Short mmCIF file of N, CA and C and ligand atoms in Angstrom, two decimals:
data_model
loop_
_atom_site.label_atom_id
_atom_site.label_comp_id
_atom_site.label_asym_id
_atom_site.label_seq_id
_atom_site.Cartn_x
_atom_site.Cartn_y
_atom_site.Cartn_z
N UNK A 1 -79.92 116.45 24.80
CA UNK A 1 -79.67 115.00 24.89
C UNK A 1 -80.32 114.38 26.13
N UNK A 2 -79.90 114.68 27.71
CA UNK A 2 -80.52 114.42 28.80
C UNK A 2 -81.69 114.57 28.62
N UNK A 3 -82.36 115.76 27.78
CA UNK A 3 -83.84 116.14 27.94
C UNK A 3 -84.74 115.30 27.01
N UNK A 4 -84.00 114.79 25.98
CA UNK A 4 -85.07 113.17 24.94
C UNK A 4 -84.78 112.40 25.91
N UNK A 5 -83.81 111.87 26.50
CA UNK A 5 -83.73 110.64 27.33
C UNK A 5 -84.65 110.61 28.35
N UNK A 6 -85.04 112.21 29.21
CA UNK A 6 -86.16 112.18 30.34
C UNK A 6 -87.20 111.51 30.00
N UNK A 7 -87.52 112.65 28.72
CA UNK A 7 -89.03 112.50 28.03
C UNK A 7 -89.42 111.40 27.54
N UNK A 8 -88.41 110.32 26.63
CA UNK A 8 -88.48 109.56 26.61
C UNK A 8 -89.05 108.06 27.60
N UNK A 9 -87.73 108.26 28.75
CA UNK A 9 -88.41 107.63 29.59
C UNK A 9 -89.70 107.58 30.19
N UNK A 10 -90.17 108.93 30.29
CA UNK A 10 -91.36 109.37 30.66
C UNK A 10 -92.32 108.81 30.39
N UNK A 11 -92.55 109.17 28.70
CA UNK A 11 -93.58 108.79 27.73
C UNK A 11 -93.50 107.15 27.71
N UNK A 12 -93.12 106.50 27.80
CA UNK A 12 -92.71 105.14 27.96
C UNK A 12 -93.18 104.10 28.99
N UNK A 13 -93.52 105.14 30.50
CA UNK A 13 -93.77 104.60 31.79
C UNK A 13 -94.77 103.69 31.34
N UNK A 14 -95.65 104.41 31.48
CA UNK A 14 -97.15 103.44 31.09
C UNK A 14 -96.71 102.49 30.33
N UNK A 15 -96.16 102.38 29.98
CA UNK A 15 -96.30 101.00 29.00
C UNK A 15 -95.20 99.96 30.04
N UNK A 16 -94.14 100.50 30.13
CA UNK A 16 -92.77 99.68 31.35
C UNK A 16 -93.96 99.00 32.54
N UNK A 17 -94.46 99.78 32.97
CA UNK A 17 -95.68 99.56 34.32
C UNK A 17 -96.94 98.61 33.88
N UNK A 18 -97.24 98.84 32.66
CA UNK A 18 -98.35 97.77 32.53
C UNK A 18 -97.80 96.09 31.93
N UNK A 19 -96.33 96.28 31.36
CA UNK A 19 -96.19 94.96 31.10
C UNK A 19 -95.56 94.66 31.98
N UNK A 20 -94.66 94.86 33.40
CA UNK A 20 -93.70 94.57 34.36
C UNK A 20 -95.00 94.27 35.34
N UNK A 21 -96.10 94.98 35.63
CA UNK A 21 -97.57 94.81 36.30
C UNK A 21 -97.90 93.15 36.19
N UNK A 22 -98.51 92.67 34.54
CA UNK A 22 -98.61 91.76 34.16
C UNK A 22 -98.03 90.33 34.82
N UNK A 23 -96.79 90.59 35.02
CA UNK A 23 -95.83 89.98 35.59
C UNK A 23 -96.66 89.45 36.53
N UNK A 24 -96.06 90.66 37.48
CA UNK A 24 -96.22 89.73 39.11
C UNK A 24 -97.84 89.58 39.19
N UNK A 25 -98.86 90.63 38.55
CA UNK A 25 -100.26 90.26 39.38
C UNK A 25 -100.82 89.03 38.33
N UNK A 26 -100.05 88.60 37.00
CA UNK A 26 -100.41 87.60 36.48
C UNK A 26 -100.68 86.26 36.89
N UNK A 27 -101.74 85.29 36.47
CA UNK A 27 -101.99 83.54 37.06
C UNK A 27 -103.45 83.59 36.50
N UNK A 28 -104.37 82.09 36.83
CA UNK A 28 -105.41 82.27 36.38
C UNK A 28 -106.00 81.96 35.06
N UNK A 29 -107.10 82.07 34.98
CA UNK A 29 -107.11 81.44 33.21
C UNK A 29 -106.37 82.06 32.34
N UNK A 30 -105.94 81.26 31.09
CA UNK A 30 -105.17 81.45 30.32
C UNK A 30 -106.07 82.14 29.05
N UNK A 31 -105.89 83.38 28.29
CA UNK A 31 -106.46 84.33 27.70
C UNK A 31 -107.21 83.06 26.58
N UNK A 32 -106.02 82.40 26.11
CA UNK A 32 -106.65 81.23 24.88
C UNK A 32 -107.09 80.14 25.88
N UNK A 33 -107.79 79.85 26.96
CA UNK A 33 -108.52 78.96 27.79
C UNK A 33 -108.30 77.81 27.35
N UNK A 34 -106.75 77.73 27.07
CA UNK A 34 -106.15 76.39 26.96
C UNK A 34 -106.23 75.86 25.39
N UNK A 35 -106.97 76.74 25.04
CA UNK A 35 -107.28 75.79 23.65
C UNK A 35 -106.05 76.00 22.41
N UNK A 36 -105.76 74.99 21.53
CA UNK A 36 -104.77 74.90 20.74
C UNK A 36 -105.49 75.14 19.09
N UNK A 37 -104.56 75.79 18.15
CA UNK A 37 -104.98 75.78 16.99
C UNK A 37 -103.79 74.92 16.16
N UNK A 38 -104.17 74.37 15.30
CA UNK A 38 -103.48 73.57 14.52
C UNK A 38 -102.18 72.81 15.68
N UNK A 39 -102.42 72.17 16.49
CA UNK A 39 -101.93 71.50 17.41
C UNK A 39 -101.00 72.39 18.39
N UNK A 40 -101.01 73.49 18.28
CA UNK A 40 -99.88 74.05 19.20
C UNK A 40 -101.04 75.57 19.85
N UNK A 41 -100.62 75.12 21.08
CA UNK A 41 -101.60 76.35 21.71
C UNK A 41 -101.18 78.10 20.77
N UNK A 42 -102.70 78.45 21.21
CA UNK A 42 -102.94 79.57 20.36
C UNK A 42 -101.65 80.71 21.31
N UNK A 43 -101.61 80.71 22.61
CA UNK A 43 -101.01 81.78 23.40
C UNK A 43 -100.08 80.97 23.99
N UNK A 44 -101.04 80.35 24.70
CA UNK A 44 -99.78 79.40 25.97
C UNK A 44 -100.34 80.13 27.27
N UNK A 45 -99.94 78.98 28.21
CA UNK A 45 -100.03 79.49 29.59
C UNK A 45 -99.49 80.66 30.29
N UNK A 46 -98.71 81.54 29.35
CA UNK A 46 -98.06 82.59 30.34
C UNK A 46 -99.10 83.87 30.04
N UNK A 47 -99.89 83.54 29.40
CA UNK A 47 -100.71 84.85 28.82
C UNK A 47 -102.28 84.90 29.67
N UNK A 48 -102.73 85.55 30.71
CA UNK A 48 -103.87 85.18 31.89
C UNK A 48 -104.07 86.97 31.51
N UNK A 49 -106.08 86.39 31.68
CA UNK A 49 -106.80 87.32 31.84
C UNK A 49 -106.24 88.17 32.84
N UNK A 50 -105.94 87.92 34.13
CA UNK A 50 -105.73 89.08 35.44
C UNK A 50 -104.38 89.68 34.95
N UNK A 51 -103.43 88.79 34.55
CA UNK A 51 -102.10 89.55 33.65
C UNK A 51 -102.55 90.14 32.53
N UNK A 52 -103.28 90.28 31.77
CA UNK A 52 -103.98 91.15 30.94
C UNK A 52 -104.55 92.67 31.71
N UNK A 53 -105.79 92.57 32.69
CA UNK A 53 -106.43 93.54 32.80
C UNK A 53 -105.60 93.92 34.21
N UNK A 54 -104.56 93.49 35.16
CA UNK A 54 -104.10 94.14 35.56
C UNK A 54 -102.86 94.50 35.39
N UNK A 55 -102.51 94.62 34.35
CA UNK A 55 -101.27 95.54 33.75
C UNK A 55 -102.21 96.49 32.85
N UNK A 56 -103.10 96.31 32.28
CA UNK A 56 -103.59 97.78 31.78
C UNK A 56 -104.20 98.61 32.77
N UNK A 57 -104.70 98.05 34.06
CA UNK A 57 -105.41 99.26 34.86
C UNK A 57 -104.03 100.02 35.49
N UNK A 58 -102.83 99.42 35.94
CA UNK A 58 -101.90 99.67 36.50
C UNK A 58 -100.86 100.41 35.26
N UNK A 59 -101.11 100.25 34.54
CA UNK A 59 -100.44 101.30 33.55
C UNK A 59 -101.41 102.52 33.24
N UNK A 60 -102.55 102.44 33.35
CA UNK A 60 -103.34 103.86 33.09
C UNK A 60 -103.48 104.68 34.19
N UNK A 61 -103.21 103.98 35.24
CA UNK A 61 -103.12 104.94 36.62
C UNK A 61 -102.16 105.00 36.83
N UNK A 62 -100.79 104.36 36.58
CA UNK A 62 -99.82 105.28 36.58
C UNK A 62 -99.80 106.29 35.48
N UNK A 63 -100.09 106.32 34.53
CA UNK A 63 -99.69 107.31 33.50
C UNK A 63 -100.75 108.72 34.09
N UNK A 64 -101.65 108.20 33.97
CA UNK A 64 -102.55 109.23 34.75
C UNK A 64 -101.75 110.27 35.48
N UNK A 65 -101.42 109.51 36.95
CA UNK A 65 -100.65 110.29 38.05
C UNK A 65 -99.14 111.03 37.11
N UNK A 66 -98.58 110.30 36.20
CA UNK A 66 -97.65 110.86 35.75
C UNK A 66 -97.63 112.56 35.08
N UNK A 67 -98.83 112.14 34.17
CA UNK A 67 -99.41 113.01 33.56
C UNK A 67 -99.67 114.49 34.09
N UNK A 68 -99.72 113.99 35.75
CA UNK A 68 -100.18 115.55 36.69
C UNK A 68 -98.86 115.86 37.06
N UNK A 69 -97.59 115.16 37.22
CA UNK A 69 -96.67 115.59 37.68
C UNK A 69 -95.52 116.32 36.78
N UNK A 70 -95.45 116.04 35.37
CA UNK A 70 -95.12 116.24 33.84
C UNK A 70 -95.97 115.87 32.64
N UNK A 71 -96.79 116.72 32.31
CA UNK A 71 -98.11 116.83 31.12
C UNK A 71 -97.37 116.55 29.99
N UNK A 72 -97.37 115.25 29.66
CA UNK A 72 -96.20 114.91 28.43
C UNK A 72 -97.46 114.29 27.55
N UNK A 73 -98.81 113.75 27.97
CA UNK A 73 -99.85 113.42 27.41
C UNK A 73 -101.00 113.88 27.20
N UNK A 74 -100.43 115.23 27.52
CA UNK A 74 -102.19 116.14 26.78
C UNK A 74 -103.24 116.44 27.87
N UNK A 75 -104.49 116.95 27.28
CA UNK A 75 -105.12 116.91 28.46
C UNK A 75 -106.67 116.48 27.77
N UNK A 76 -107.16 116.10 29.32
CA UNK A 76 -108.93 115.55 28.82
C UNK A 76 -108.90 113.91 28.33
N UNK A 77 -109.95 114.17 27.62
CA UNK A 77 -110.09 112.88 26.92
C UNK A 77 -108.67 112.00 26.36
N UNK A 78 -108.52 113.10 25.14
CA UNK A 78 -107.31 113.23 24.28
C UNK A 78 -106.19 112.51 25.44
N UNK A 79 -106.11 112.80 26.26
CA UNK A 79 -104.74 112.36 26.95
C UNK A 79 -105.01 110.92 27.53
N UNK A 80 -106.56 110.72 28.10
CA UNK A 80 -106.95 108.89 28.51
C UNK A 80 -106.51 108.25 27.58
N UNK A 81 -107.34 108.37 26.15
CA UNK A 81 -106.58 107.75 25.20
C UNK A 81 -105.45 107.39 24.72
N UNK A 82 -104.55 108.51 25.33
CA UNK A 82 -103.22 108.18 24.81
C UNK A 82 -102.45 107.03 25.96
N UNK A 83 -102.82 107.63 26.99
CA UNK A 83 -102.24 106.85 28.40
C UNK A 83 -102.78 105.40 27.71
N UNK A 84 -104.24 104.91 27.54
CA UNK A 84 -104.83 103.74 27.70
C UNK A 84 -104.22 102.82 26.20
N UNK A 85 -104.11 103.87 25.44
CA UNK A 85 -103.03 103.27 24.16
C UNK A 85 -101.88 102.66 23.90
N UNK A 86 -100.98 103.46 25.31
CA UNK A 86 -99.38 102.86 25.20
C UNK A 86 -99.87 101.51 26.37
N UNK A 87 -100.72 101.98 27.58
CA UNK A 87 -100.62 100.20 28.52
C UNK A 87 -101.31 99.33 27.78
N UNK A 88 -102.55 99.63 26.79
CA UNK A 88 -103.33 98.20 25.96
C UNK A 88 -102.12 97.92 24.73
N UNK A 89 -101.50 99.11 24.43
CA UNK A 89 -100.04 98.36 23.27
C UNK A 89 -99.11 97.51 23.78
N UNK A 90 -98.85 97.79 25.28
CA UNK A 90 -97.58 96.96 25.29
C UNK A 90 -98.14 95.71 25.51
N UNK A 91 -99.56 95.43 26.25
CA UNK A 91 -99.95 93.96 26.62
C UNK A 91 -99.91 93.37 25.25
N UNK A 92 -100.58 94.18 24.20
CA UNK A 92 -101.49 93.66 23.20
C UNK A 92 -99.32 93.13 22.73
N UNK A 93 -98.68 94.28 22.61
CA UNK A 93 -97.62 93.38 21.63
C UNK A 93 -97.02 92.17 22.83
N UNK A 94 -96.78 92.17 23.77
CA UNK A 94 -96.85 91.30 24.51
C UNK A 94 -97.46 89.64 23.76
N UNK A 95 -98.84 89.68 23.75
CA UNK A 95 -99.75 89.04 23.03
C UNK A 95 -99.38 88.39 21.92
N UNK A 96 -99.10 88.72 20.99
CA UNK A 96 -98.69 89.09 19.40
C UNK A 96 -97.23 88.48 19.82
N UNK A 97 -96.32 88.55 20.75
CA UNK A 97 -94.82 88.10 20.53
C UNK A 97 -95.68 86.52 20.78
N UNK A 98 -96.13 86.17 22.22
CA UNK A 98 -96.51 84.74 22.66
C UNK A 98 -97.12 84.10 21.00
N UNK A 99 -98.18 84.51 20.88
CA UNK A 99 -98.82 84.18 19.39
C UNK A 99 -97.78 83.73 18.36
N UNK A 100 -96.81 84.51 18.09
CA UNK A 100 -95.75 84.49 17.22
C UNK A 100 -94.48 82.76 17.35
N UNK A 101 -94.25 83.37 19.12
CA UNK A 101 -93.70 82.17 19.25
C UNK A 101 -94.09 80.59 19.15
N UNK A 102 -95.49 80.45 19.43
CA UNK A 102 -96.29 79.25 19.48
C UNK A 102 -96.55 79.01 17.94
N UNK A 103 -96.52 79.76 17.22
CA UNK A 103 -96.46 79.44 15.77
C UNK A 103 -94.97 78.93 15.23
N UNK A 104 -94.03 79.42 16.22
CA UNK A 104 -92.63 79.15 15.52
C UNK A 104 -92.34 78.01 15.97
N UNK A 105 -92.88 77.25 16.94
CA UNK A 105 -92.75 76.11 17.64
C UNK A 105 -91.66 76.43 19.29
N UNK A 106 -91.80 77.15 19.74
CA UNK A 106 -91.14 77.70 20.86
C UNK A 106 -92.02 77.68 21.94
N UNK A 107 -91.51 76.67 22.84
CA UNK A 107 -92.51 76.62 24.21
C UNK A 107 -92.36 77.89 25.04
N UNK A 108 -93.68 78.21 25.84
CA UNK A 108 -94.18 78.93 26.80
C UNK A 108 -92.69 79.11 27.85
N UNK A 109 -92.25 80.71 27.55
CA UNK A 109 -91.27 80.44 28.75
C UNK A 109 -89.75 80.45 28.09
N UNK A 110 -89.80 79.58 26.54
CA UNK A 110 -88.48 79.57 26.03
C UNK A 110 -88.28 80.74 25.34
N UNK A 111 -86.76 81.48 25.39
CA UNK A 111 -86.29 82.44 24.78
C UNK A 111 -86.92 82.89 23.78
N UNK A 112 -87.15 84.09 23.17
CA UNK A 112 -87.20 84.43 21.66
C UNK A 112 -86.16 85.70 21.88
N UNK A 113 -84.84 85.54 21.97
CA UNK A 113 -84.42 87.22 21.84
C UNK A 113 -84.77 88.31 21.05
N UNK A 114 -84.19 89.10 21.94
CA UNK A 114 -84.69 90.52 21.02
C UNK A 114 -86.33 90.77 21.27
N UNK A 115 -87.20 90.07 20.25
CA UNK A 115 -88.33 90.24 20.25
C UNK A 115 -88.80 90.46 21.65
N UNK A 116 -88.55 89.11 22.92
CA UNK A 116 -88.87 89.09 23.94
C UNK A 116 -88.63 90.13 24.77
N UNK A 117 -87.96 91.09 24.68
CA UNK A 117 -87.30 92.03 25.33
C UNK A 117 -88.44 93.70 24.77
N UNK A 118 -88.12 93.63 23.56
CA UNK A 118 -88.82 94.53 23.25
C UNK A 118 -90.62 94.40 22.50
N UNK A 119 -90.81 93.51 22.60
CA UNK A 119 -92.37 93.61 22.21
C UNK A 119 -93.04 94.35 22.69
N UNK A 120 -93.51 94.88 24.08
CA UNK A 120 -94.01 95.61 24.61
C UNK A 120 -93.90 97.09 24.33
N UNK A 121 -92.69 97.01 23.59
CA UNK A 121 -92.05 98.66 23.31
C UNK A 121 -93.31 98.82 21.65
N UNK A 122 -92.97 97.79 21.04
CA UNK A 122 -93.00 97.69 19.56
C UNK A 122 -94.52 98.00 19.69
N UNK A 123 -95.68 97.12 20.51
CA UNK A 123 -96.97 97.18 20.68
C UNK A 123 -97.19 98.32 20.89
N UNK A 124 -96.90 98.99 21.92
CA UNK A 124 -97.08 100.74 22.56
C UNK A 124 -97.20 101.44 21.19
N UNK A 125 -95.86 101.79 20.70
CA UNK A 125 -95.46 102.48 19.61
C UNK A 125 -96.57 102.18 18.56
N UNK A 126 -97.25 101.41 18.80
CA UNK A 126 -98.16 101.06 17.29
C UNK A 126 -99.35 101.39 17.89
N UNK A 127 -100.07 101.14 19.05
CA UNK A 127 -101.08 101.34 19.36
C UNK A 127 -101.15 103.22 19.14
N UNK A 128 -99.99 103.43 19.98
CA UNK A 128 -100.32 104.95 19.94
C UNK A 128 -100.36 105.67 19.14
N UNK A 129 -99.67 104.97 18.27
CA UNK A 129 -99.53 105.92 16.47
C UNK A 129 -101.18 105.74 15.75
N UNK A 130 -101.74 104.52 16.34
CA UNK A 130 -103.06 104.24 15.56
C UNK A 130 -104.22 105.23 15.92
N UNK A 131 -104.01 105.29 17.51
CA UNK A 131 -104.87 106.19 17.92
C UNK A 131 -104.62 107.67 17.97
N UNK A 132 -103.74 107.98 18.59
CA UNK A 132 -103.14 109.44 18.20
C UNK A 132 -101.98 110.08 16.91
N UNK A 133 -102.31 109.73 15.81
CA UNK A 133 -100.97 109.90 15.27
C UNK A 133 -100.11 111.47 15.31
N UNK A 134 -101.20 112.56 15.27
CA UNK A 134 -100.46 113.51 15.41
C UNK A 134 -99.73 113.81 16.98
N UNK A 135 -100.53 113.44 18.35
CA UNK A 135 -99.52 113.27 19.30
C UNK A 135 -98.17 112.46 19.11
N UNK A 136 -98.48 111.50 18.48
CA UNK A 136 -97.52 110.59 18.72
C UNK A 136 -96.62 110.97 18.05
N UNK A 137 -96.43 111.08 16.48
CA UNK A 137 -95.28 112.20 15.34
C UNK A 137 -94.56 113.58 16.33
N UNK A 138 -95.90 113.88 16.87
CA UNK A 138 -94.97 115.17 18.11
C UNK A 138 -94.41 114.72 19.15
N UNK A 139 -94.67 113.52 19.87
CA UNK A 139 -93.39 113.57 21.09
C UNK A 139 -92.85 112.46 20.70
N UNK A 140 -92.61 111.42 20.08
CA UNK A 140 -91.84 110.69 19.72
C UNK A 140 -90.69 110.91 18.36
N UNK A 141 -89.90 111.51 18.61
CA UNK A 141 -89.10 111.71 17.71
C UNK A 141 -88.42 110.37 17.13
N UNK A 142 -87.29 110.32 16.07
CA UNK A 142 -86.44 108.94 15.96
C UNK A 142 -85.51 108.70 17.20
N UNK A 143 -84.90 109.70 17.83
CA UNK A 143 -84.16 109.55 18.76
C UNK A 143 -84.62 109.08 20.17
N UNK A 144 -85.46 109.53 20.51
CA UNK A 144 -86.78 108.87 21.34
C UNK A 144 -86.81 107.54 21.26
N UNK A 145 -87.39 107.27 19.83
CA UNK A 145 -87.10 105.34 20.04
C UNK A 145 -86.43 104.69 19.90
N UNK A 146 -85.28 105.50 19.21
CA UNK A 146 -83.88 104.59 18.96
C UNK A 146 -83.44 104.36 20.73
N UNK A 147 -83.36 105.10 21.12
CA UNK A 147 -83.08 105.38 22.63
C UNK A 147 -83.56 104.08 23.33
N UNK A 148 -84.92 104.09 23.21
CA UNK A 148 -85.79 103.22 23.84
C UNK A 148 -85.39 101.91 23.74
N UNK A 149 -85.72 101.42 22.37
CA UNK A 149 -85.32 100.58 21.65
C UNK A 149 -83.73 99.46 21.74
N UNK A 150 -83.04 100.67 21.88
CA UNK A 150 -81.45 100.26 22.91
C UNK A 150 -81.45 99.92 24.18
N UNK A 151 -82.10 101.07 25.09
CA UNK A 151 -82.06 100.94 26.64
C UNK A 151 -82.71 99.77 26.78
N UNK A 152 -83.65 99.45 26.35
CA UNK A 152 -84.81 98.04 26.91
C UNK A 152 -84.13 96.90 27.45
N UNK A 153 -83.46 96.53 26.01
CA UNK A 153 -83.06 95.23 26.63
C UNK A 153 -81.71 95.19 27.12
N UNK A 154 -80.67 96.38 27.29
CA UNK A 154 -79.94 96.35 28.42
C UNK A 154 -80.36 96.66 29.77
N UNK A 155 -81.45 96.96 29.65
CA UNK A 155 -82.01 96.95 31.14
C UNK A 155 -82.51 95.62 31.31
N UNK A 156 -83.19 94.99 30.76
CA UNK A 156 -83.27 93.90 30.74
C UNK A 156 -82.54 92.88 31.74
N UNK A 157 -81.47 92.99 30.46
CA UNK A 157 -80.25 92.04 31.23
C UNK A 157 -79.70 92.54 32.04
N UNK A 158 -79.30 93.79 32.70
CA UNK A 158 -78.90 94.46 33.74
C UNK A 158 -80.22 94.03 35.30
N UNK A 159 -81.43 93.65 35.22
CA UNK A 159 -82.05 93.53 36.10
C UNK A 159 -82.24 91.99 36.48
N UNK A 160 -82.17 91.31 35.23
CA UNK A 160 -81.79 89.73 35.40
C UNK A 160 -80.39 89.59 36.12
N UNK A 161 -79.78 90.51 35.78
CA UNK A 161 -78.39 89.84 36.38
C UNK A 161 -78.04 90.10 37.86
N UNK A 162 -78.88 90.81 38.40
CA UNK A 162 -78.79 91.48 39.52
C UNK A 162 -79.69 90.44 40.32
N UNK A 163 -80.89 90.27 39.75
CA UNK A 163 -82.06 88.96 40.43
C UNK A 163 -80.82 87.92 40.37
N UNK A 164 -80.03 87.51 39.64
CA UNK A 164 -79.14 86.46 39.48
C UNK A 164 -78.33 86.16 40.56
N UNK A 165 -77.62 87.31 40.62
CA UNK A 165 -76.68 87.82 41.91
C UNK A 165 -77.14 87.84 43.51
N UNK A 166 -78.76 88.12 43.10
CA UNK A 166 -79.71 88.16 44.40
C UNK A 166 -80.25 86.67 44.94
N UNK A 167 -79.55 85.72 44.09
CA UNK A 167 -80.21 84.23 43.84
C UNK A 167 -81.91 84.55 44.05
N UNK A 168 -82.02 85.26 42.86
CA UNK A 168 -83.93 85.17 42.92
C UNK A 168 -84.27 84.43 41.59
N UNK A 169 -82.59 84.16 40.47
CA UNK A 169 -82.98 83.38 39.06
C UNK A 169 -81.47 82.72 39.42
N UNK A 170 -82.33 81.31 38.59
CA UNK A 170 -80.88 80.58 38.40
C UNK A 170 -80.03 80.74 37.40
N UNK A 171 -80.44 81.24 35.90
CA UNK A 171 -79.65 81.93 35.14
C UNK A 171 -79.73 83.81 34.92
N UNK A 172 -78.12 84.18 34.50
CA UNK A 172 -78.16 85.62 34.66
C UNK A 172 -78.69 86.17 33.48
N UNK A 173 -79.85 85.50 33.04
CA UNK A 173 -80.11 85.84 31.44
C UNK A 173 -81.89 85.79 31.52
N1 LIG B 201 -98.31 87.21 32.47
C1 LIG B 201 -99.68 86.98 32.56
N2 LIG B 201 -100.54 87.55 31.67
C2 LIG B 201 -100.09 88.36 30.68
C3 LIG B 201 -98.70 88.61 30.56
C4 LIG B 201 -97.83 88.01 31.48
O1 LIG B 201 -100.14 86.26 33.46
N3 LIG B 201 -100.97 88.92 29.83
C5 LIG B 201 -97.39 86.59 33.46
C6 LIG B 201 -97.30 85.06 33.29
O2 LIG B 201 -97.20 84.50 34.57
C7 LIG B 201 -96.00 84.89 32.53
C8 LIG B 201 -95.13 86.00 33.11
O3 LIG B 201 -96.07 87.07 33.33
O4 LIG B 201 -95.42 83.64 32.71
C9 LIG B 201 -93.99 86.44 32.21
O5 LIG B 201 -94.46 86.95 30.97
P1 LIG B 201 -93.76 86.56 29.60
O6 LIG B 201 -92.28 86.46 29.79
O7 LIG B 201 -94.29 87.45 28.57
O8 LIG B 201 -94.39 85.09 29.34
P2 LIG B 201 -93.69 83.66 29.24
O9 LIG B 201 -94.21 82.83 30.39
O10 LIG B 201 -92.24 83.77 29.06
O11 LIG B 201 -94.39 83.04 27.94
P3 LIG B 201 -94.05 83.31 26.38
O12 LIG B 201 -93.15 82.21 25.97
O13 LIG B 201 -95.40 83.22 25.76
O14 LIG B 201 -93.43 84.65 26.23
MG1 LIG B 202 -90.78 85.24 28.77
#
């Protein structure tokens, strides 16, 4: 039990690190350079080239370094790929949630639960299955992502509420 929950977490880093990355080194042009499709921007302002490419360099070098300390991603080539799969999945579902919301009519910034919490998980999981599927069938079990899938967004709200408490957000949500 402890030992899916490690691995889990493990296998996961890279992706936690390249969309939490995004975050803070994010600003700058906006990936859709402002432009709108059928009147409502294609992304929105929260989505920037430097929040793009520096959450994927910062998720492949962490996974990298991870990789030497617990080989949970293979080795050689085979293993870049996998590292560069889960940090370009979580931006890319990242991507794909903003996209989603601007179609639903939901401004830049406003809630989408659930989704918002876990997109980054959902992107990973797909990228990596596309590129590696037989790694990925081998260390991702169901319990693995059910796991994941749960923990996310109580961590989530467990780290909002604490920034809350820290007065660094005005709501604990
Ligand atoms: N960010 C970025 N580039 C990315 C992803 C994130 O610059 N590719 C930065 C932006 O400053 C963004 C912040 O990280 O505002 C938080 O990301 P997120 O919550 O995903 O974006 P929101 O601003 O809430 O926009 P959306 O409604 O589209 O989710
Ligand atoms: Mg948001």
């Amino acid at each position: 039990m402890i030992e899916i929950f490690a691995e889990a977490i493990w296998l996961i880093l890279p992706a936690y690190i390249a969309n939490s990355s995004a975050v803070l080194i994010g600003g700058g042009k906006p990936i859709d350079f402002g432009k709108k499709w059928r009147g409502k921007p294609i992304l929105g302002e929260g989505k920037t080239w430097r929040g793009l490419a520096g959450g994927i360099i910062c998720g492949f070098i962490s996974g990298i370094i991870l990789n030497k300390i617990w080989n949970l991603f293979g080795y050689g080539l085979s293993s870049f790929l996998i590292i560069l799969s889960l940090s370009c999945g979580a931006l890319l579902g990242d991507i794909a949630k903003s996209f989603l919301k601007r179609r639903l009519n939901i401004a830049r910034g406003k809630p989408l639960p659930i989704l918002d919490q876990i997109d980054f998980l959902l992107g990973a999981f797909f990228l990596a299955f596309i590129v590696n599927k037989e790694w990925f069938l081998s260390s991702f079990t169901i319990y693995h992502i059910l796991f994941l899938l749960i923990l996310t967004p109580i961590l989530h709200l467990v780290t909002n509420i604490i920034a809350y408490l820290l007065g660094l957000k005005n709501v604990p949500w």
